[in-house]
PDB file of C-alpha atoms in Angstrom:
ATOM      1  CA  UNK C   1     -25.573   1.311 -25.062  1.00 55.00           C
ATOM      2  CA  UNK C   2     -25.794  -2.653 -25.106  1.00 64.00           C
ATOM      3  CA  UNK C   3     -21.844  -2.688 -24.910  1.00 65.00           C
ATOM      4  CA  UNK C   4     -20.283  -3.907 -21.796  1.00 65.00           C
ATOM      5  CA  UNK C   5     -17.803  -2.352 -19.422  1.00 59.00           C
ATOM      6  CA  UNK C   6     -14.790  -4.210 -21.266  1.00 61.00           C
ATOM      7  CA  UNK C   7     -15.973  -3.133 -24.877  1.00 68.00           C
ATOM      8  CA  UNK C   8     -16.326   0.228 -24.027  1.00 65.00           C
ATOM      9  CA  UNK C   9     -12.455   0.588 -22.464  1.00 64.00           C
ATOM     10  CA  UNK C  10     -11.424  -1.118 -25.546  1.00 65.00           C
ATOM     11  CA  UNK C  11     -13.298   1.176 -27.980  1.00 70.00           C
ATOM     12  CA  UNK C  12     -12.541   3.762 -26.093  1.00 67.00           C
ATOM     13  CA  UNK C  13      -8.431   3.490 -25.898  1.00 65.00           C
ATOM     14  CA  UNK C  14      -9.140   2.547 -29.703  1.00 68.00           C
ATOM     15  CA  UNK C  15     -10.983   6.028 -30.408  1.00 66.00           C
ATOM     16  CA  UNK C  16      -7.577   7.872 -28.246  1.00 65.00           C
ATOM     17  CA  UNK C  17      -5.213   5.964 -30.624  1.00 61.00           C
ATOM     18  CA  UNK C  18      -6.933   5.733 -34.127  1.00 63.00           C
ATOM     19  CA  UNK C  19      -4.725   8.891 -35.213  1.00 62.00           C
ATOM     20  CA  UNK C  20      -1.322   6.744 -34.275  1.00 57.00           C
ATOM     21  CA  UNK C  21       0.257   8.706 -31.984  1.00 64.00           C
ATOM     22  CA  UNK C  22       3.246   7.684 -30.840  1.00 77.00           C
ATOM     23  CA  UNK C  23       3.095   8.784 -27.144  1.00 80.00           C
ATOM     24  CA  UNK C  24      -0.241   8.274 -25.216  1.00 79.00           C
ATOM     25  CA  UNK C  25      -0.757  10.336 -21.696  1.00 83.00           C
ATOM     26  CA  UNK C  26      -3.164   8.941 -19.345  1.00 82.00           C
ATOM     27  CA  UNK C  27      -3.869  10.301 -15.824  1.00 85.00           C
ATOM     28  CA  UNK C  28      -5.567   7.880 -13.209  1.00 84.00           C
ATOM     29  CA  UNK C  29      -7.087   6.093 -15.907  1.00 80.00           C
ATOM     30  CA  UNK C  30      -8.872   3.456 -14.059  1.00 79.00           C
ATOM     31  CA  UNK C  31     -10.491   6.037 -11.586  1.00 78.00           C
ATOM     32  CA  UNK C  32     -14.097   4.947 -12.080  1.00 73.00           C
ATOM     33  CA  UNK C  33     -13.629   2.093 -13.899  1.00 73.00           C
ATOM     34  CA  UNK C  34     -15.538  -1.541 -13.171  1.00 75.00           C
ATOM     35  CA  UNK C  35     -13.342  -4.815 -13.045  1.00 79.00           C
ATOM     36  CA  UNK C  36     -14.105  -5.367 -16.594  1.00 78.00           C
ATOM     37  CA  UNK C  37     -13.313  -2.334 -18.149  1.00 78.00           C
ATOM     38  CA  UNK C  38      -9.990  -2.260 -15.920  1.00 82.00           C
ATOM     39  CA  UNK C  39      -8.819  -5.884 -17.256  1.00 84.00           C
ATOM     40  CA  UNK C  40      -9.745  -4.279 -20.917  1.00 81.00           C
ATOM     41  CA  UNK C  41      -7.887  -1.192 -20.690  1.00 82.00           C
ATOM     42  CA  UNK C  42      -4.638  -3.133 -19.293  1.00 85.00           C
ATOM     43  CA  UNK C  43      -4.978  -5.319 -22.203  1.00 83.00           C
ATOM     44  CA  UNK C  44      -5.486  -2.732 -24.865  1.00 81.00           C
ATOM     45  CA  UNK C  45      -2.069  -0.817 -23.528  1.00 83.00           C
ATOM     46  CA  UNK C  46      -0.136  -3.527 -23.315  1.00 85.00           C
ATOM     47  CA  UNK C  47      -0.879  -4.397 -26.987  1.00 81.00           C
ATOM     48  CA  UNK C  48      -0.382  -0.892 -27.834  1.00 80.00           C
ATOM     49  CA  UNK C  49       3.132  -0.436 -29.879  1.00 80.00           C
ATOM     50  CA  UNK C  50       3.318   3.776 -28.854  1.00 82.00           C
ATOM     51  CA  UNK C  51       4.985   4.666 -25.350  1.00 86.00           C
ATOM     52  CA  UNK C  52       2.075   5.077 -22.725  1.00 86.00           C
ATOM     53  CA  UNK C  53       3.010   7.402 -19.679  1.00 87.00           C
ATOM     54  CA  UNK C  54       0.777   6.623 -17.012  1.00 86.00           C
ATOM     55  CA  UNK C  55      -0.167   8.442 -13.829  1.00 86.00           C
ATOM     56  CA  UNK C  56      -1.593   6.214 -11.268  1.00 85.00           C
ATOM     57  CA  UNK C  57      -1.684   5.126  -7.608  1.00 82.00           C
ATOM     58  CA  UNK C  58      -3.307   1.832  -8.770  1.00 84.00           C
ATOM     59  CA  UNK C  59      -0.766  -0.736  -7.771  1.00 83.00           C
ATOM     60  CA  UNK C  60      -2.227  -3.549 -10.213  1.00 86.00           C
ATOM     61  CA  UNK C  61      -2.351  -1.715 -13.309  1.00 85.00           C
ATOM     62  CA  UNK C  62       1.402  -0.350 -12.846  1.00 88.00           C
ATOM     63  CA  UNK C  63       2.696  -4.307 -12.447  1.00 86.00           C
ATOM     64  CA  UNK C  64       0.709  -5.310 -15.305  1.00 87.00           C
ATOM     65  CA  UNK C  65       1.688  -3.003 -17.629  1.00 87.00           C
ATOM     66  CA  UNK C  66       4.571  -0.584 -16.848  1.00 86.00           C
ATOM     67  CA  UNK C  67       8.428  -1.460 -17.514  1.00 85.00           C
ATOM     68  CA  UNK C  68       9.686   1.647 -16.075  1.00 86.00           C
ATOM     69  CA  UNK C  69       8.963   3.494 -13.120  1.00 86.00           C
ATOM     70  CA  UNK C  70       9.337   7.258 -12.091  1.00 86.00           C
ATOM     71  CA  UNK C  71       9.050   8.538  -9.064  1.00 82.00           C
ATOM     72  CA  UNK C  72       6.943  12.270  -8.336  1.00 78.00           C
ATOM     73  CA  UNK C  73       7.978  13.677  -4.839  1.00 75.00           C
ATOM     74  CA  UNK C  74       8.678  16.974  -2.950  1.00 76.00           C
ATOM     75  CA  UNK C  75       8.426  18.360  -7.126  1.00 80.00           C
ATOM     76  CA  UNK C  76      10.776  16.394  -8.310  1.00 85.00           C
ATOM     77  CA  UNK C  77      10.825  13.579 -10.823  1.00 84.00           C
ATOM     78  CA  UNK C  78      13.384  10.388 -10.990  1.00 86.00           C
ATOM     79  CA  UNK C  79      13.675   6.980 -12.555  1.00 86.00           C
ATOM     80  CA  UNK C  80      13.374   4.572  -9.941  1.00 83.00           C
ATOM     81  CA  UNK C  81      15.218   1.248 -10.469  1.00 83.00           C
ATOM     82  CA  UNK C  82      13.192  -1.120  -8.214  1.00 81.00           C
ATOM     83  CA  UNK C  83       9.520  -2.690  -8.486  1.00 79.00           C
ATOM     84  CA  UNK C  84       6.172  -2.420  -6.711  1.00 76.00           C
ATOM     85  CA  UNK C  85       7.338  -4.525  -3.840  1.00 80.00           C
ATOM     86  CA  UNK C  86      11.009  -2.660  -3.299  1.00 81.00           C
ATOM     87  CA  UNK C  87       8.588   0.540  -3.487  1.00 78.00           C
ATOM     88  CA  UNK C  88       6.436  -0.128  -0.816  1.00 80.00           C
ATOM     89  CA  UNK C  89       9.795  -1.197   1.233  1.00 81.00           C
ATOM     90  CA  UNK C  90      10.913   1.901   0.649  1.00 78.00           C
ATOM     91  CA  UNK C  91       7.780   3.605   1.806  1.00 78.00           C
ATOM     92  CA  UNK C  92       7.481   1.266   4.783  1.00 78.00           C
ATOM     93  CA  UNK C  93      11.259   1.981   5.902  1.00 79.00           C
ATOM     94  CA  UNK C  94      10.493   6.341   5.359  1.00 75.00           C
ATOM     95  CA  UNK C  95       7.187   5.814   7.866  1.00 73.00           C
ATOM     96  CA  UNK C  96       9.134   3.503  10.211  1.00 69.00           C
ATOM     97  CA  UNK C  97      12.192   6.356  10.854  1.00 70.00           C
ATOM     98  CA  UNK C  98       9.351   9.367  10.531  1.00 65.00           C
ATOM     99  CA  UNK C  99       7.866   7.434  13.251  1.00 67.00           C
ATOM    100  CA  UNK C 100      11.455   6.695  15.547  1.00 64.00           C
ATOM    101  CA  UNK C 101      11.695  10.534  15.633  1.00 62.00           C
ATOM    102  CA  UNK C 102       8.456  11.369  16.705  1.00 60.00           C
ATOM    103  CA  UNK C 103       7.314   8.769  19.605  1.00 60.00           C
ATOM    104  CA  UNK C 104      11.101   7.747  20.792  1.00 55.00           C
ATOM    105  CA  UNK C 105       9.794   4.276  20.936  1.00 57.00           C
ATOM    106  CA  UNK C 106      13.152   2.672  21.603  1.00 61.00           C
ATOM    107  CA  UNK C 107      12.786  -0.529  23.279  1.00 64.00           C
ATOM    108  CA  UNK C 108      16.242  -0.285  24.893  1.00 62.00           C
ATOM    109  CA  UNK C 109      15.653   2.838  25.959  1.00 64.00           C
ATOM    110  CA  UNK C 110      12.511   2.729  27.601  1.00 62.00           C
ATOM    111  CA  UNK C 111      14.132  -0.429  30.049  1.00 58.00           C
ATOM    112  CA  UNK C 112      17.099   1.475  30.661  1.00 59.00           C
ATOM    113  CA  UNK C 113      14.949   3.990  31.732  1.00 58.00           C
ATOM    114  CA  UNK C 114      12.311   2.586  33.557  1.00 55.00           C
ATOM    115  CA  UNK C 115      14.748  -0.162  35.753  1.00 52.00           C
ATOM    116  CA  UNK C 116      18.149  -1.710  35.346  1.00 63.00           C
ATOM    117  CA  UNK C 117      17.370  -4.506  37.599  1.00 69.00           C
ATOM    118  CA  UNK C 118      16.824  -8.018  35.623  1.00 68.00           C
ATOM    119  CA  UNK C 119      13.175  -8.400  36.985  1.00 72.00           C
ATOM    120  CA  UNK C 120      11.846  -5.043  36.326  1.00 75.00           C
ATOM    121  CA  UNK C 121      12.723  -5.566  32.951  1.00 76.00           C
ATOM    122  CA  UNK C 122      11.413  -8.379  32.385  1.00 78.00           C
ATOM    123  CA  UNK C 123       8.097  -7.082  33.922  1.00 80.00           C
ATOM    124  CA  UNK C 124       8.084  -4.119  31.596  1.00 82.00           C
ATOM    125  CA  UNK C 125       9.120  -6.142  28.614  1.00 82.00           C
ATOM    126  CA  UNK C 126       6.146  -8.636  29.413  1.00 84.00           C
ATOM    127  CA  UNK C 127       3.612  -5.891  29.763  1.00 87.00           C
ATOM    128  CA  UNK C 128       4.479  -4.361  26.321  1.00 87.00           C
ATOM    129  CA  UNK C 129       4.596  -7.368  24.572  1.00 87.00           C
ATOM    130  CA  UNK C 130       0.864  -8.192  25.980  1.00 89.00           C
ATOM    131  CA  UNK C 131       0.284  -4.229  24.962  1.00 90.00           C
ATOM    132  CA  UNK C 132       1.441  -5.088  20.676  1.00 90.00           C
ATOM    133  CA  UNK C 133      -0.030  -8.494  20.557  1.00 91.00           C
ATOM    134  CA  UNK C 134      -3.224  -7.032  21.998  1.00 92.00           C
ATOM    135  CA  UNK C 135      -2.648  -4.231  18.983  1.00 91.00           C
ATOM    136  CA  UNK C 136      -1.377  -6.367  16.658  1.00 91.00           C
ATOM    137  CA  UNK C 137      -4.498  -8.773  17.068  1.00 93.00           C
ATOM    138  CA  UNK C 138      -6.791  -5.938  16.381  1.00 93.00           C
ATOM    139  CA  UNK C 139      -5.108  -4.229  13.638  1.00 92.00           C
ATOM    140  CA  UNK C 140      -4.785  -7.555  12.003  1.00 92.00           C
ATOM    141  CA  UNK C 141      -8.938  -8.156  12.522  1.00 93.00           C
ATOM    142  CA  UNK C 142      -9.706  -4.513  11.139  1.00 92.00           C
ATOM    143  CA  UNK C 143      -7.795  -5.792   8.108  1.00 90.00           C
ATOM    144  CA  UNK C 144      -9.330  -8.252   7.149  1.00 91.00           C
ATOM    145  CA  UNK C 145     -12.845  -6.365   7.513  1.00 91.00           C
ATOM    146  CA  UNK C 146     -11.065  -3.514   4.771  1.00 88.00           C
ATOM    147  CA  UNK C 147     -10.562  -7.035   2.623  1.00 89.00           C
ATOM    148  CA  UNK C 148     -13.652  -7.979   2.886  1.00 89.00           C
ATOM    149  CA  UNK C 149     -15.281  -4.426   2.082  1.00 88.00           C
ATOM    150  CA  UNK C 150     -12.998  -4.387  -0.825  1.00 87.00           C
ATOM    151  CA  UNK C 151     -14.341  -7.436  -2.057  1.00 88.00           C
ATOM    152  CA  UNK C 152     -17.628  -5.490  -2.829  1.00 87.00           C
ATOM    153  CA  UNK C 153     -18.410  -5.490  -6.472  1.00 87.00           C
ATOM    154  CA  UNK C 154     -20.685  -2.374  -5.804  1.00 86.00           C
ATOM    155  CA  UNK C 155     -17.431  -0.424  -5.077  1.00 84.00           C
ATOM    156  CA  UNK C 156     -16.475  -0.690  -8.714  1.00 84.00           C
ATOM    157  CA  UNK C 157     -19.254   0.474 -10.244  1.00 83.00           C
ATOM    158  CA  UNK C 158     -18.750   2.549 -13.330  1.00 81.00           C
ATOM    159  CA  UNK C 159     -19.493   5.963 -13.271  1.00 82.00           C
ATOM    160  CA  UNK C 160     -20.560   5.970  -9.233  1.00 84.00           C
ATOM    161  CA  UNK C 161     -18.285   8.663  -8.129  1.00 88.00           C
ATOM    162  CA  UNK C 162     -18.961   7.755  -4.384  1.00 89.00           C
ATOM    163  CA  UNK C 163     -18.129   4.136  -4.870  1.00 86.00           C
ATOM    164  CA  UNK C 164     -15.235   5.037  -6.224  1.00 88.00           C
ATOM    165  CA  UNK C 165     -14.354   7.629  -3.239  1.00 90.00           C
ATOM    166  CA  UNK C 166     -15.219   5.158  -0.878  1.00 89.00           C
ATOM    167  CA  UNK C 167     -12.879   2.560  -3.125  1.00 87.00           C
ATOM    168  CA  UNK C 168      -9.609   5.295  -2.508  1.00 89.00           C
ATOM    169  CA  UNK C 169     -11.440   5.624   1.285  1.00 89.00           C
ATOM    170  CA  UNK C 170     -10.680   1.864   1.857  1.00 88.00           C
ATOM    171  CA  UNK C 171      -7.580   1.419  -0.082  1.00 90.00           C
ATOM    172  CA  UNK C 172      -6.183   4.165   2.048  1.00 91.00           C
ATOM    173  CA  UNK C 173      -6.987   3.241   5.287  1.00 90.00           C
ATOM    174  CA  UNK C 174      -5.788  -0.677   4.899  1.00 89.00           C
ATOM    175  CA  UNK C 175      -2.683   0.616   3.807  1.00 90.00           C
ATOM    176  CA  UNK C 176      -2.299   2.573   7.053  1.00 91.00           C
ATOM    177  CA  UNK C 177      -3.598  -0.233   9.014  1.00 89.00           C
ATOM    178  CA  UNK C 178      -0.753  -2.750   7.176  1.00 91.00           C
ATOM    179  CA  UNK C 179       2.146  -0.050   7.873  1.00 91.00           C
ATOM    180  CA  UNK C 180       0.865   0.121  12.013  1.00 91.00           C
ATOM    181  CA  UNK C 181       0.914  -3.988  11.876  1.00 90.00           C
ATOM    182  CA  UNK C 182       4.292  -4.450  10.529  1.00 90.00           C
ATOM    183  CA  UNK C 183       5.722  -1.362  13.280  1.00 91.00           C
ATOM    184  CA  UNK C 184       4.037  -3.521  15.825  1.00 90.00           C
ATOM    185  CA  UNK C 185       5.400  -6.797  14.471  1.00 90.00           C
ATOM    186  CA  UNK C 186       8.752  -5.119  14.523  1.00 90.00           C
ATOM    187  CA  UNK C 187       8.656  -3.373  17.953  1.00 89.00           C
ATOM    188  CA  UNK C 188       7.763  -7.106  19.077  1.00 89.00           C
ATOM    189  CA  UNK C 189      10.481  -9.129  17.617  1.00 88.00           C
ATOM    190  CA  UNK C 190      12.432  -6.346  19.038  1.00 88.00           C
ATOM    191  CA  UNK C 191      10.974  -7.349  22.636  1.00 85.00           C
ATOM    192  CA  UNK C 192      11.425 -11.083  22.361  1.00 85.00           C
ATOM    193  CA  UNK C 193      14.901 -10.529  21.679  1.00 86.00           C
ATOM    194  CA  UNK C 194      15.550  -8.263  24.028  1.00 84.00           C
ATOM    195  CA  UNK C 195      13.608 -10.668  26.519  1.00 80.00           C
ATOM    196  CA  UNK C 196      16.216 -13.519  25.450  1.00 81.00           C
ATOM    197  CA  UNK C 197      19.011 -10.980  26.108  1.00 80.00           C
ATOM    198  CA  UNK C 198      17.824 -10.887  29.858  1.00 75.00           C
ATOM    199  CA  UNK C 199      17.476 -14.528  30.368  1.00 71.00           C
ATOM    200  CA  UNK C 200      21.073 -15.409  29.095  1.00 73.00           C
ATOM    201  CA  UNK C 201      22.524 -12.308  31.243  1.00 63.00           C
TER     202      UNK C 201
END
Protein backbone atom coordinates (compact mmCIF):
# COMPACT_ATOMS: atom_id res chain seq x y z
CA UNK A 1 0.00 0.00 0.00
CA UNK A 2 2.87 2.63 0.78
CA UNK A 3 4.23 1.94 -2.87
CA UNK A 4 3.94 4.65 -5.36
CA UNK A 5 2.35 4.79 -8.78
CA UNK A 6 5.88 4.04 -10.50
CA UNK A 7 6.69 0.99 -8.13
CA UNK A 8 3.60 -0.54 -8.63
CA UNK A 9 3.87 -0.49 -12.81
CA UNK A 10 7.26 -1.81 -12.26
CA UNK A 11 6.26 -4.67 -9.91
CA UNK A 12 3.56 -5.18 -11.72
CA UNK A 13 5.16 -5.75 -15.48
CA UNK A 14 7.75 -7.71 -13.18
CA UNK A 15 4.91 -10.12 -11.72
CA UNK A 16 3.57 -10.52 -15.93
CA UNK A 17 7.19 -11.48 -16.84
CA UNK A 18 8.72 -13.47 -13.84
CA UNK A 19 7.81 -16.82 -15.85
CA UNK A 20 10.12 -15.46 -19.00
CA UNK A 21 7.95 -15.45 -21.63
CA UNK A 22 9.15 -14.60 -24.65
CA UNK A 23 6.19 -12.64 -26.15
CA UNK A 24 4.25 -10.19 -23.84
CA UNK A 25 0.54 -8.91 -25.08
CA UNK A 26 -0.65 -5.78 -23.65
CA UNK A 27 -3.91 -3.99 -24.62
CA UNK A 28 -4.23 -0.15 -23.79
CA UNK A 29 -1.94 -0.58 -21.08
CA UNK A 30 -1.69 2.88 -19.83
CA UNK A 31 -5.59 3.30 -19.73
CA UNK A 32 -5.83 4.45 -16.11
CA UNK A 33 -2.53 4.92 -15.40
CA UNK A 34 -0.96 8.26 -13.46
CA UNK A 35 2.19 10.04 -15.03
CA UNK A 36 4.33 8.02 -12.84
CA UNK A 37 3.27 4.72 -13.36
CA UNK A 38 3.17 5.56 -17.27
CA UNK A 39 7.03 6.74 -17.28
CA UNK A 40 7.58 3.25 -15.20
CA UNK A 41 5.86 0.97 -17.40
CA UNK A 42 7.69 2.55 -20.63
CA UNK A 43 10.82 1.98 -18.85
CA UNK A 44 10.24 -1.54 -17.68
CA UNK A 45 9.32 -2.58 -21.58
CA UNK A 46 11.91 -1.05 -23.03
CA UNK A 47 14.36 -2.96 -20.76
CA UNK A 48 12.44 -5.99 -21.37
CA UNK A 49 14.55 -8.52 -23.79
CA UNK A 50 10.93 -10.61 -24.96
CA UNK A 51 8.90 -9.04 -28.00
CA UNK A 52 6.04 -6.79 -26.48
CA UNK A 53 2.94 -6.34 -28.88
CA UNK A 54 1.18 -3.42 -27.82
CA UNK A 55 -2.31 -2.13 -28.51
CA UNK A 56 -2.64 1.49 -27.93
CA UNK A 57 -3.95 4.86 -29.17
CA UNK A 58 -1.45 6.55 -26.77
CA UNK A 59 0.81 8.41 -29.10
CA UNK A 60 3.73 8.83 -26.40
CA UNK A 61 4.09 5.42 -25.31
CA UNK A 62 4.19 4.04 -29.08
CA UNK A 63 7.36 6.66 -29.85
CA UNK A 64 8.99 5.70 -26.77
CA UNK A 65 8.97 2.29 -27.04
CA UNK A 66 7.80 0.63 -30.31
CA UNK A 67 10.24 -0.10 -33.40
CA UNK A 68 7.59 -1.39 -35.56
CA UNK A 69 4.29 -0.33 -36.35
CA UNK A 70 1.07 -2.16 -37.64
CA UNK A 71 -1.70 -0.77 -38.77
CA UNK A 72 -5.64 -2.25 -37.69
CA UNK A 73 -8.28 -0.89 -40.23
CA UNK A 74 -11.52 -1.86 -42.08
CA UNK A 75 -10.27 -5.72 -40.37
CA UNK A 76 -7.29 -5.79 -41.75
CA UNK A 77 -3.77 -5.74 -40.38
CA UNK A 78 -0.38 -4.31 -42.18
CA UNK A 79 3.13 -3.25 -41.34
CA UNK A 80 3.31 0.29 -41.77
CA UNK A 81 6.74 1.70 -42.76
CA UNK A 82 6.46 5.33 -41.50
CA UNK A 83 6.43 6.96 -37.85
CA UNK A 84 3.99 8.79 -35.57
CA UNK A 85 4.34 11.99 -37.48
CA UNK A 86 4.01 10.35 -41.28
CA UNK A 87 0.87 8.63 -39.47
CA UNK A 88 -0.94 11.45 -38.50
CA UNK A 89 -0.09 12.91 -42.21
CA UNK A 90 -1.63 10.20 -43.43
CA UNK A 91 -4.69 10.58 -41.30
CA UNK A 92 -4.76 14.33 -41.89
CA UNK A 93 -4.54 13.85 -45.86
CA UNK A 94 -7.73 10.74 -45.57
CA UNK A 95 -9.97 13.61 -43.51
CA UNK A 96 -8.88 16.40 -45.89
CA UNK A 97 -10.23 14.32 -49.31
CA UNK A 98 -13.31 12.71 -47.04
CA UNK A 99 -13.97 16.26 -46.52
CA UNK A 100 -13.41 17.63 -50.58
CA UNK A 101 -16.21 15.10 -51.37
CA UNK A 102 -18.62 16.02 -48.99
CA UNK A 103 -18.76 20.07 -48.76
CA UNK A 104 -17.29 20.78 -52.52
CA UNK A 105 -15.29 23.46 -50.90
CA UNK A 106 -13.26 24.27 -53.98
CA UNK A 107 -11.98 27.67 -53.87
CA UNK A 108 -11.81 27.92 -57.68
CA UNK A 109 -14.93 26.75 -58.02
CA UNK A 110 -16.94 28.68 -55.82
CA UNK A 111 -15.40 32.18 -57.83
CA UNK A 112 -16.06 30.72 -61.03
CA UNK A 113 -19.31 30.29 -59.87
CA UNK A 114 -20.28 33.10 -58.02
CA UNK A 115 -18.61 35.97 -60.71
CA UNK A 116 -15.99 35.96 -63.41
CA UNK A 117 -15.49 39.60 -63.22
CA UNK A 118 -11.98 40.62 -61.43
CA UNK A 119 -13.81 42.64 -58.62
CA UNK A 120 -16.40 40.23 -57.63
CA UNK A 121 -13.78 37.96 -57.00
CA UNK A 122 -11.86 39.70 -55.19
CA UNK A 123 -14.90 40.66 -52.99
CA UNK A 124 -15.78 37.04 -52.46
CA UNK A 125 -12.21 36.01 -51.91
CA UNK A 126 -11.92 38.87 -49.19
CA UNK A 127 -15.07 37.86 -47.42
CA UNK A 128 -13.93 34.18 -47.04
CA UNK A 129 -10.68 34.89 -46.02
CA UNK A 130 -12.24 37.25 -43.09
CA UNK A 131 -14.79 34.03 -42.72
CA UNK A 132 -11.31 31.26 -41.92
CA UNK A 133 -9.27 33.75 -40.06
CA UNK A 134 -12.33 34.51 -37.96
CA UNK A 135 -12.48 30.37 -37.66
CA UNK A 136 -9.12 29.83 -37.58
CA UNK A 137 -8.72 32.39 -34.58
CA UNK A 138 -11.26 30.52 -32.63
CA UNK A 139 -10.35 27.05 -33.29
CA UNK A 140 -6.85 28.00 -32.45
CA UNK A 141 -8.23 29.67 -28.82
CA UNK A 142 -10.41 26.44 -28.08
CA UNK A 143 -7.05 24.69 -28.41
CA UNK A 144 -5.25 25.96 -26.29
CA UNK A 145 -8.14 25.74 -23.53
CA UNK A 146 -8.04 21.49 -24.44
CA UNK A 147 -4.04 22.17 -23.53
CA UNK A 148 -4.62 23.65 -20.71
CA UNK A 149 -7.38 21.08 -19.41
CA UNK A 150 -4.93 18.47 -20.32
CA UNK A 151 -2.47 19.89 -18.17
CA UNK A 152 -4.68 18.76 -15.16
CA UNK A 153 -2.90 16.31 -12.99
CA UNK A 154 -6.41 15.22 -11.64
CA UNK A 155 -7.07 13.75 -15.15
CA UNK A 156 -4.46 11.11 -14.52
CA UNK A 157 -5.47 9.84 -11.55
CA UNK A 158 -5.06 6.14 -11.06
CA UNK A 159 -7.89 4.09 -10.90
CA UNK A 160 -10.57 7.22 -11.55
CA UNK A 161 -12.35 5.74 -14.44
CA UNK A 162 -14.05 9.18 -15.20
CA UNK A 163 -10.80 11.04 -15.25
CA UNK A 164 -9.64 8.85 -17.45
CA UNK A 165 -12.92 9.09 -19.81
CA UNK A 166 -12.75 12.61 -19.63
CA UNK A 167 -8.70 12.20 -20.48
CA UNK A 168 -9.87 10.13 -24.07
CA UNK A 169 -12.94 13.03 -23.98
CA UNK A 170 -10.21 15.77 -24.37
CA UNK A 171 -7.64 13.99 -26.33
CA UNK A 172 -10.36 13.41 -28.84
CA UNK A 173 -11.81 16.52 -29.29
CA UNK A 174 -8.26 18.57 -29.66
CA UNK A 175 -7.46 16.26 -32.21
CA UNK A 176 -10.60 17.22 -34.14
CA UNK A 177 -10.12 20.76 -33.36
CA UNK A 178 -6.18 20.49 -34.84
CA UNK A 179 -7.50 18.58 -38.12
CA UNK A 180 -10.45 21.72 -38.65
CA UNK A 181 -7.32 24.32 -38.06
CA UNK A 182 -4.98 22.93 -40.51
CA UNK A 183 -8.29 22.56 -43.35
CA UNK A 184 -8.76 26.18 -42.54
CA UNK A 185 -5.07 27.07 -42.77
CA UNK A 186 -5.11 25.28 -46.06
CA UNK A 187 -8.38 26.61 -47.60
CA UNK A 188 -6.59 30.08 -46.71
CA UNK A 189 -3.27 29.78 -48.30
CA UNK A 190 -5.42 28.54 -51.03
CA UNK A 191 -7.25 32.10 -51.02
CA UNK A 192 -4.18 34.27 -50.79
CA UNK A 193 -2.92 32.67 -53.73
CA UNK A 194 -5.69 32.72 -55.59
CA UNK A 195 -6.04 36.52 -54.49
CA UNK A 196 -2.38 37.07 -56.02
CA UNK A 197 -3.59 35.26 -59.17
CA UNK A 198 -6.23 38.15 -59.62
CA UNK A 199 -3.96 41.00 -58.99
CA UNK A 200 -1.27 39.88 -61.61
CA UNK A 201 -4.24 39.07 -64.22
Amino acid sequence: EDLSGGEKARLLFSLMSLNAPHILILDEPTNHLDVESREALIHAINGYEGAVIMISHDRHLIEACADRLWLVHDGTVTAYDGDMDDYKKLILKSRSTSRKKEKKTNVTQKIKSESSELTSQRKILGKNLEKLEKKIKRITAEIVKYDRALKNPKLYVHGDVRAAAALKKFTAEKLDMSLDLEEFEREWLEIQEAMERILTE
